[in-house]
Tab-separated table of C-alpha atoms in Angstrom:
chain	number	residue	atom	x	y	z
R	1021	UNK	CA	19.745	35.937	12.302
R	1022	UNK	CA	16.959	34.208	10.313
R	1023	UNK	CA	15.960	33.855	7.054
R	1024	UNK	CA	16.458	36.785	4.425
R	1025	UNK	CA	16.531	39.092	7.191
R	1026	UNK	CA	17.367	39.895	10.633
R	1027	UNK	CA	15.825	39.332	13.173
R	1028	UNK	CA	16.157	40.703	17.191
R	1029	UNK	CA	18.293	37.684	19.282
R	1030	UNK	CA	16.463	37.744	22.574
R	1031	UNK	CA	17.019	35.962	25.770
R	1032	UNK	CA	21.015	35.698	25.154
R	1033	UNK	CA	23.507	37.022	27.688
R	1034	UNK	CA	25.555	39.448	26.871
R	1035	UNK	CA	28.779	39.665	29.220
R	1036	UNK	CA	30.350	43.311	29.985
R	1037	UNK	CA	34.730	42.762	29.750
R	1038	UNK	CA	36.918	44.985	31.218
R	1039	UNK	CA	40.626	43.939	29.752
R	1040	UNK	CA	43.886	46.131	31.087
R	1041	UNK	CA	47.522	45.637	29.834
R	1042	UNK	CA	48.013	43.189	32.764
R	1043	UNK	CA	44.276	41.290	33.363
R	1044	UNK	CA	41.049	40.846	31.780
R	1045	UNK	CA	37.780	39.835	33.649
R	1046	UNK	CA	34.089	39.838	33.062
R	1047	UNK	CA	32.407	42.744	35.246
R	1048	UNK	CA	28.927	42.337	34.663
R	1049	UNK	CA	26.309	40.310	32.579
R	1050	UNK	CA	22.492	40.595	31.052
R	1051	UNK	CA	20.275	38.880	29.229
R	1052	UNK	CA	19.150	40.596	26.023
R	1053	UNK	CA	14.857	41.879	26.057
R	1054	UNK	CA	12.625	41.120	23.282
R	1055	UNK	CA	14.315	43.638	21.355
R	1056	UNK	CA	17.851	41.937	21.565
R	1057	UNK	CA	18.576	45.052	24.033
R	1058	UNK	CA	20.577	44.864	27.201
R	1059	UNK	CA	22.279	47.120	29.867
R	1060	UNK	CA	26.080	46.173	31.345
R	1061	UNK	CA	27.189	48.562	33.771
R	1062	UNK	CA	31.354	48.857	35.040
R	1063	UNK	CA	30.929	49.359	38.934
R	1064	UNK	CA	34.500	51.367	38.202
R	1065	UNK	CA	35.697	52.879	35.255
R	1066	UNK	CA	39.718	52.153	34.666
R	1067	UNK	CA	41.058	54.738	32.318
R	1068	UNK	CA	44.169	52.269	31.497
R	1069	UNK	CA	41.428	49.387	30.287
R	1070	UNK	CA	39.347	48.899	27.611
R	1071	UNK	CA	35.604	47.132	27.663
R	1072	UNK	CA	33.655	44.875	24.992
R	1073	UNK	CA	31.079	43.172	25.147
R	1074	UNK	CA	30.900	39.438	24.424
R	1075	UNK	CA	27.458	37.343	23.095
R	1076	UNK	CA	27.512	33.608	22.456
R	1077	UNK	CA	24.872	32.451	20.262
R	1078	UNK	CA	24.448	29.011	18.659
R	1079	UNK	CA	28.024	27.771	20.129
R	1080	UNK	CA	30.019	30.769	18.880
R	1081	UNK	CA	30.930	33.920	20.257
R	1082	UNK	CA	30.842	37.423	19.198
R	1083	UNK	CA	32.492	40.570	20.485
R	1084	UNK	CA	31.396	44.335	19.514
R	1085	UNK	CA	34.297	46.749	18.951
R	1086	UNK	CA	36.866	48.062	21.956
R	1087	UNK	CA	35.427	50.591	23.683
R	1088	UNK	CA	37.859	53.404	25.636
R	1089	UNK	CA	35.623	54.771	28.785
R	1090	UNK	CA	35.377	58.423	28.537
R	1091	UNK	CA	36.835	60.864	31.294
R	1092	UNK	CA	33.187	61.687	32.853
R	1093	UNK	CA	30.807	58.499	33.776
R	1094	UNK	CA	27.916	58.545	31.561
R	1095	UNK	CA	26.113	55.916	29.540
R	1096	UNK	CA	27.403	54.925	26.269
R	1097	UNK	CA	26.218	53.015	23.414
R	1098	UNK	CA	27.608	50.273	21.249
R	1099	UNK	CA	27.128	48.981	18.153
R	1100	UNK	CA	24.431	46.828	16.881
R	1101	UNK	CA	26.258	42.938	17.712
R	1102	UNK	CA	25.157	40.820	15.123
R	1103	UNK	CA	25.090	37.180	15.507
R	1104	UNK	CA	24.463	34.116	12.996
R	1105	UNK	CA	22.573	30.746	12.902
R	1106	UNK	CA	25.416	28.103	11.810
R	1107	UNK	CA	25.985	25.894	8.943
R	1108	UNK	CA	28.870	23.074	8.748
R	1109	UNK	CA	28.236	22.838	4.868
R	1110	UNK	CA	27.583	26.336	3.378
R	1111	UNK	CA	28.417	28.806	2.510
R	1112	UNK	CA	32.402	28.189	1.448
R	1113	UNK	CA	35.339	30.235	2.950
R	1114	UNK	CA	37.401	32.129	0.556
R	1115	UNK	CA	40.838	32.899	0.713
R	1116	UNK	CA	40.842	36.783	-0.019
R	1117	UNK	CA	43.967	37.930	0.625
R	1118	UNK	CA	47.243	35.774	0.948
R	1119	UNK	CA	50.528	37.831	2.298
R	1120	UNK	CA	53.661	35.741	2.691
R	1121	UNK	CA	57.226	37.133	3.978
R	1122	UNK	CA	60.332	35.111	3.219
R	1123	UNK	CA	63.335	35.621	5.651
R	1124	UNK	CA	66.746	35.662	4.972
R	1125	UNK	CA	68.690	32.410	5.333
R	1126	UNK	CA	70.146	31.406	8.704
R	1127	UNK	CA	73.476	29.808	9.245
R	1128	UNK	CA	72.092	26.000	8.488
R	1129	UNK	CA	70.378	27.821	4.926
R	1130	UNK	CA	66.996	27.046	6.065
R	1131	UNK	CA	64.578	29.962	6.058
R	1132	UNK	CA	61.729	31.359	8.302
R	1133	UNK	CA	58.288	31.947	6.231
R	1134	UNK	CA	55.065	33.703	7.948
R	1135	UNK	CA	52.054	34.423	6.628
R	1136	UNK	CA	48.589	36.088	7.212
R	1137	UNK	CA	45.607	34.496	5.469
R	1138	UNK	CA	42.579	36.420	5.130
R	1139	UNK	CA	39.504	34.327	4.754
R	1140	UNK	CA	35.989	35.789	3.904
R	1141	UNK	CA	32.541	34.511	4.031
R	1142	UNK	CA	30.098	36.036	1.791
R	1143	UNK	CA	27.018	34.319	3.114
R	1144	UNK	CA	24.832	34.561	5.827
R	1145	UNK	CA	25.639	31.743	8.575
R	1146	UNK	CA	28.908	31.642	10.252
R	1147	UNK	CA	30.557	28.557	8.621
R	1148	UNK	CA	32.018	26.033	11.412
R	1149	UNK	CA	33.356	22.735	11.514
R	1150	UNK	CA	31.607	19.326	13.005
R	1151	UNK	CA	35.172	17.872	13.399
R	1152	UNK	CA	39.180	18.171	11.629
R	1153	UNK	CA	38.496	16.192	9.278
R	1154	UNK	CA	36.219	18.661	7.951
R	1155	UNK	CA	37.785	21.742	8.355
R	1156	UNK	CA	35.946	25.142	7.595
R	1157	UNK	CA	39.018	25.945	4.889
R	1158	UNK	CA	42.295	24.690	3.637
R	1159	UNK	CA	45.141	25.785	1.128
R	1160	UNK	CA	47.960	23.973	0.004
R	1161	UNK	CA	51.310	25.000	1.526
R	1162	UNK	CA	54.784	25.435	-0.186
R	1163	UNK	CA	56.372	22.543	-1.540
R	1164	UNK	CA	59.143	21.042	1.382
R	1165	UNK	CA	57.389	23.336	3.794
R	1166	UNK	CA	58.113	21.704	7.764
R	1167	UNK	CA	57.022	22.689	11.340
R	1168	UNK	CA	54.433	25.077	10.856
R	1169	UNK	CA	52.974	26.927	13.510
R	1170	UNK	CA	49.981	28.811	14.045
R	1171	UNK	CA	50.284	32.556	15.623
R	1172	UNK	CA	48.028	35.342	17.099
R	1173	UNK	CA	45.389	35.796	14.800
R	1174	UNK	CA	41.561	36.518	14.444
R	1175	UNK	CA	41.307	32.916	15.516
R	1176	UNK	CA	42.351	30.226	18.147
R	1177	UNK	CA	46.004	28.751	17.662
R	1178	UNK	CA	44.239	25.314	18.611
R	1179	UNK	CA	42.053	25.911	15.678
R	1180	UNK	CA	45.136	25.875	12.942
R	1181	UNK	CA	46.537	22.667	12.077
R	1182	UNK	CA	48.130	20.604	9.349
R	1183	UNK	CA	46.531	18.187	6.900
R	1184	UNK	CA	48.925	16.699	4.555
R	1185	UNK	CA	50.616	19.203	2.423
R	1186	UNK	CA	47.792	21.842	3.306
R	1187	UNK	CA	47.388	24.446	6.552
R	1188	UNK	CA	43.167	23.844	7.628
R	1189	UNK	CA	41.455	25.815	9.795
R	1190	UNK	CA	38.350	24.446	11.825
R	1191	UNK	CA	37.450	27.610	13.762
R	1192	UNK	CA	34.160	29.184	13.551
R	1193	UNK	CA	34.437	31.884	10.399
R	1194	UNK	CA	31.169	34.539	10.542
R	1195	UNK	CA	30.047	36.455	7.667
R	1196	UNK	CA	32.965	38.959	6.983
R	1197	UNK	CA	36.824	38.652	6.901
R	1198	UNK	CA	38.829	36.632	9.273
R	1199	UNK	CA	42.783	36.249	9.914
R	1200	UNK	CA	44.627	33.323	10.327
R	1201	UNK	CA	48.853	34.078	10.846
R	1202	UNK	CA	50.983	30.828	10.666
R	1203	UNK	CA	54.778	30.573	9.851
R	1204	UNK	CA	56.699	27.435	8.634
R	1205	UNK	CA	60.538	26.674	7.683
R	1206	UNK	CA	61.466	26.404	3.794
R	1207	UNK	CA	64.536	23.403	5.147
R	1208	UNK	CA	68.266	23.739	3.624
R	1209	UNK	CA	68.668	23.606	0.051
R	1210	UNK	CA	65.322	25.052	-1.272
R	1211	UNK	CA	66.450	27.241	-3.206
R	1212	UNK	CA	62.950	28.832	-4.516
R	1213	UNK	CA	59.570	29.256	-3.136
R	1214	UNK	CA	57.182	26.849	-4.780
R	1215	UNK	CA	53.459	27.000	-4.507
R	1216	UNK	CA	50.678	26.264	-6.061
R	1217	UNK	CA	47.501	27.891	-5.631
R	1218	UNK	CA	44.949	25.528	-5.232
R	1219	UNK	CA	41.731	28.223	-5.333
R	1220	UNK	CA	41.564	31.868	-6.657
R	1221	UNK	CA	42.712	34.358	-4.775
R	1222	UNK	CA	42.028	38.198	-4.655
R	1223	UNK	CA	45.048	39.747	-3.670
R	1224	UNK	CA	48.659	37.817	-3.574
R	1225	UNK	CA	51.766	39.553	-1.669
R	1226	UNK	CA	55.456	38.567	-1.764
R	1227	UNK	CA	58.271	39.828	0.328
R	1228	UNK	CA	61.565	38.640	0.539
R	1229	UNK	CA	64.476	39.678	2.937
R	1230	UNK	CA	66.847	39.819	0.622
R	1231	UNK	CA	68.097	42.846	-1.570
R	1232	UNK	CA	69.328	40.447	-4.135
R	1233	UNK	CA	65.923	38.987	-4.924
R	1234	UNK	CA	64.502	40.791	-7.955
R	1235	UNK	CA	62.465	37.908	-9.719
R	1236	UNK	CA	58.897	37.523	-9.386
R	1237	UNK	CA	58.777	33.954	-11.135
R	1238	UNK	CA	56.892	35.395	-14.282
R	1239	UNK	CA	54.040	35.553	-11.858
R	1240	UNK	CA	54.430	38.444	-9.484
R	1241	UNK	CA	55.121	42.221	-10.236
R	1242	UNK	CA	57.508	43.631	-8.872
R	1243	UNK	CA	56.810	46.500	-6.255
R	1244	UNK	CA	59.536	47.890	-4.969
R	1245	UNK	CA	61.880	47.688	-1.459
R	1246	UNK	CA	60.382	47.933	1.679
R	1247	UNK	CA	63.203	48.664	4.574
R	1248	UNK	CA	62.228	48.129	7.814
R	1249	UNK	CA	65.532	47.992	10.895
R	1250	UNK	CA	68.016	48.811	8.226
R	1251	UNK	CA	66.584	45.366	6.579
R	1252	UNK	CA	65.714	45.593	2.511
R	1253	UNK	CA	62.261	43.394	1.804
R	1254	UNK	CA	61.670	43.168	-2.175
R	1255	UNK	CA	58.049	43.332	-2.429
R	1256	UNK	CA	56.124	41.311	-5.354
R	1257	UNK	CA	52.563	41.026	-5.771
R	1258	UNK	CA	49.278	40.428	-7.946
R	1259	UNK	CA	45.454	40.614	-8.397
R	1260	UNK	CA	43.354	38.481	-9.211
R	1261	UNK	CA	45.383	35.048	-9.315
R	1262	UNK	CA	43.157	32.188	-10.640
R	1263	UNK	CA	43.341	28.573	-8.924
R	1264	UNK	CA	45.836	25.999	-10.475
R	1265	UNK	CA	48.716	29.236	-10.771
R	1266	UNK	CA	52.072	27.908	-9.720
R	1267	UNK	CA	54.143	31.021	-8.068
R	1268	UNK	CA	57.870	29.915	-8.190
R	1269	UNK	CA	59.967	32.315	-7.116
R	1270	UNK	CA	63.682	32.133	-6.896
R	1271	UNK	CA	65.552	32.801	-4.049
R	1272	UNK	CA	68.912	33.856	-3.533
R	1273	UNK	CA	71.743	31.738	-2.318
R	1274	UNK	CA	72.513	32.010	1.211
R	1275	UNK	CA	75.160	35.035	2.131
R	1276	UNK	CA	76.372	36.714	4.811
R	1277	UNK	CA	73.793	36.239	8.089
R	1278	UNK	CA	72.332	39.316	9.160
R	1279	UNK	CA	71.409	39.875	12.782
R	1280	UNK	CA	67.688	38.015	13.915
R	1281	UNK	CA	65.066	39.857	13.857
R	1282	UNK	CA	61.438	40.087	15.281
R	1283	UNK	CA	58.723	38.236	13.425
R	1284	UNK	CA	58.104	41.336	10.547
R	1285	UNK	CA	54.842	40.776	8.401
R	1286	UNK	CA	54.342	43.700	6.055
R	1287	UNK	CA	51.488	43.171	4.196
R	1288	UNK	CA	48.236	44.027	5.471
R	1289	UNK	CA	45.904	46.923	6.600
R	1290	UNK	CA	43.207	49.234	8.213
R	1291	UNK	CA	40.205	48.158	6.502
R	1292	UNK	CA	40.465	44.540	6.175
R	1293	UNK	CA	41.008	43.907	10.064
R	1294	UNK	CA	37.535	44.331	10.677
R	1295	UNK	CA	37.538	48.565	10.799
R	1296	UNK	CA	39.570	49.153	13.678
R	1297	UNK	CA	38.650	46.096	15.738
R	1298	UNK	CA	41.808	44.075	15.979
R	1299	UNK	CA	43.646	47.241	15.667
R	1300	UNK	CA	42.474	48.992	18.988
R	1301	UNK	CA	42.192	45.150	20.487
R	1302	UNK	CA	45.753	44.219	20.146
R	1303	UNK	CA	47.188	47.178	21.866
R	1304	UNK	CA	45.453	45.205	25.302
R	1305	UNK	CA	46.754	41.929	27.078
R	1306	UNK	CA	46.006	39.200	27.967
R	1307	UNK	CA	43.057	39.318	25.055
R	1308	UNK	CA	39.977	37.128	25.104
R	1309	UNK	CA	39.763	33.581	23.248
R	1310	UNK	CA	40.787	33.854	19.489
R	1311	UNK	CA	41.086	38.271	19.579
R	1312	UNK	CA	45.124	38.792	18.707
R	1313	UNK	CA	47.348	40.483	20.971
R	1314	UNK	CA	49.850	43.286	20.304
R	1315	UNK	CA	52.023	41.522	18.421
R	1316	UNK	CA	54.983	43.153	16.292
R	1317	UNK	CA	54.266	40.753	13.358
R	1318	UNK	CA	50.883	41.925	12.581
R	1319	UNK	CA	51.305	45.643	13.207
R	1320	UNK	CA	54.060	45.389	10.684
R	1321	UNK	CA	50.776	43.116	8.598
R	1322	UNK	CA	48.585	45.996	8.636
R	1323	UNK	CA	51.845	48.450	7.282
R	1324	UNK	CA	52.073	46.503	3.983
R	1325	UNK	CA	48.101	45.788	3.797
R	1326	UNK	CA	47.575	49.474	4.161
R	1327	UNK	CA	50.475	49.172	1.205
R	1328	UNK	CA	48.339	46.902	-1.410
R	1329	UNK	CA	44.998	48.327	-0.393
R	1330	UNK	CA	46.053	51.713	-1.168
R	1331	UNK	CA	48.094	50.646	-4.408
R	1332	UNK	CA	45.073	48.752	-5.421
R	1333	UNK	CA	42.592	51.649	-5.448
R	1334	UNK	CA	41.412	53.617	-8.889
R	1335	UNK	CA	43.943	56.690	-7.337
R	1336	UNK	CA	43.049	58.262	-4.259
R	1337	UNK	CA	42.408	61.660	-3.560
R	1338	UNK	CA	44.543	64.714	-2.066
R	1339	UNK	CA	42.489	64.035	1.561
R	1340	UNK	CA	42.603	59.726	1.004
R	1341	UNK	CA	46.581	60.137	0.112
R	1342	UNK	CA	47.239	62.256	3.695
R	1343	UNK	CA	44.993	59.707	5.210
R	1344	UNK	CA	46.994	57.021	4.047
R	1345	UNK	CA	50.331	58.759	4.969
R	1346	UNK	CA	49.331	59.477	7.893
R	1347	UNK	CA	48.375	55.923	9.377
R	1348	UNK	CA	50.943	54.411	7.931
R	1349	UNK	CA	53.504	56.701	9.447
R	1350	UNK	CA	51.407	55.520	12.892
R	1351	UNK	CA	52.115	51.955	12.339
R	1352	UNK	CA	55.532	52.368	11.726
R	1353	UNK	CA	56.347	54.442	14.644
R	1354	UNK	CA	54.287	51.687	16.540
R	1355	UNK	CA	56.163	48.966	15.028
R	1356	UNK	CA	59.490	50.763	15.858
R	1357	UNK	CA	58.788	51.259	19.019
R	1358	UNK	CA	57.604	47.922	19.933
R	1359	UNK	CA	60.649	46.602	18.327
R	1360	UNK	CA	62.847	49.099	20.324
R	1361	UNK	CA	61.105	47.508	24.018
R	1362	UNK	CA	61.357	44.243	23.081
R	1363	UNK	CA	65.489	44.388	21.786
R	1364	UNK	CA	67.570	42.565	24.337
């Protein structure tokens, strides 16, 4: 892409994947005409798998959408891939969306914290980094917060690290939304969430595993119980939030220790994970570099996105209500299930 504009890429290869539930290989390659066209061709179709096609242009890769072969061979088409010149200054990553789950104590009163970050670019060039030091984007992290860990995400786990009291990311970010997922402990004797936001933030979401939590720190609205494996999560949340707010949130003193659970994120949903993309992507493994596998934490992300986005809206209509019902009801039964396989 070049100037105001875009422009065909020509003379970059563009490599055909074929990814099952148990491998994932490149079956063919080309390099793109004049035009920025190409033609990949599967010498066998596997019903079971699921193809993309990858491009790497000015150090960073790209991948078009999953694509499930039809039952009779015939050739398909895919998207138009875009790609991006690159820019280590401009234009800044935002933090759009920020959705943080709070788990009930363990025995030692420490508690488990995960999040998913969604970062946008509004410019033009994909924003990387020339080194950590200069990381793409960071945001502060709770006060006390220890071991935090990167997860399955839109990006590489290599690419997620920790700089001071902050999480920084140095992984390539395109125009459009990424995902970063990372979890930390909140150690014994914290006994509230303290963070302050250091830049403004779209959307903020809160949940808590704990039906005794019912204050959202003067900040955060209360939204109601989500109950997921017989498990009450108090839901708080908030538009809008300007940089410099201080979300303090108490939480309730440790109590009886219910039995561990999966990771659960409920937060996040359809349209903000790239229409479908990471969705139909996850379902596969092993994925490509940096594309998220099935993972029970962000299916249950997408349930409580799909929450917010839909909350959010002016008021949907009678057909954008069943929609809504409908894939969340998906999810869920996804979640569930995944859950139920993976129970010892």
């Amino acid at each position: 892409m070049s100037g105001a504009d875009s422009l065909p890429a020509s003379g970059v290869w563009a490599v055909l994947h074929q990814v099952s539930l148990t491998a994932g290989a490149p079956v063919d390659s080309a390099l793109t005409d004049r035009n920025g066209r190409y033609r990949v061709r599967a010498a066998s179709r596997d019903s079971a798998a699921v193809y993309l096609v990858s491009v790497t242009y000015a150090g960073v890769a790209y991948f078009t959408r999953p694509l499930h072969p039809p039952a009779v061979a015939r050739p398909l088409s895919l998207e138009t891939l875009a790609v991006y010149d690159t820019s280590s200054g401009s234009p800044p990553v935002e933090l759009a969306q920020r959705h943080v789950i709070v788990r009930r104590p363990a025995a030692d009163g420490s508690r488990h914290v995960m999040e998913l970050l969604v970062l946008r670019n509004r410019g033009a060039r994909t924003r990387v980094s020339p080194d950590t030091t200069r990381p793409v984007w960071q945001g502060a992290l709770p006060a006390g917060a220890i071991e935090l860990r990167a997860g399955e995400s839109d990006v590489s786990t290599e690419a997620v690290y920790r700089r001071g009291d902050a999480v920084a990311v140095a992984a390539p970010v395109p125009p459009g939304e990424k995902q970063v997922v990372i979890s930390y402990i909140l150690p014994p004797g914290r006994h509230r969430l303290d963070l302050m936001l250091d830049q403004p933030i779209e959307r903020f979401n809160l949940l808590i595993e704990d039906s005794l939590a019912a204050d959202g720190g003067g900040v955060l609205e209360r939204l109601g119980t989500e109950t997921i494996e017989g498990q009450a999560f108090q839901r708080f949340g908030r538009n809008n939030l300007p940089a410099g707010t201080r979300v303090s949130i108490p939480l309730p003193s440790p109590g009886w220790q219910a039995a561990r659970l999966w990771w659960l994120i409920v937060g996040l949903a359809g349209s903000i994970l790239a229409a479908g993309l990471v969705i139909a992507w996850r379902k596969t493994q092993p994925a490509p570099r940096g594309m998220a596998a099935r993972d029970p934490s962000v299916l249950a992300a997408q349930i409580a996105a799909l929450d917010a986005a839909f909350a959010a809206g002016p008021g949907a209509s009678e057909a954008g209500r069943a929609a809504y019902e409908q894939r969340r009801a998906a999810l869920k039964a996804e979640l569930e299930a995944l859950l139920q396989e993976r129970r010892p």
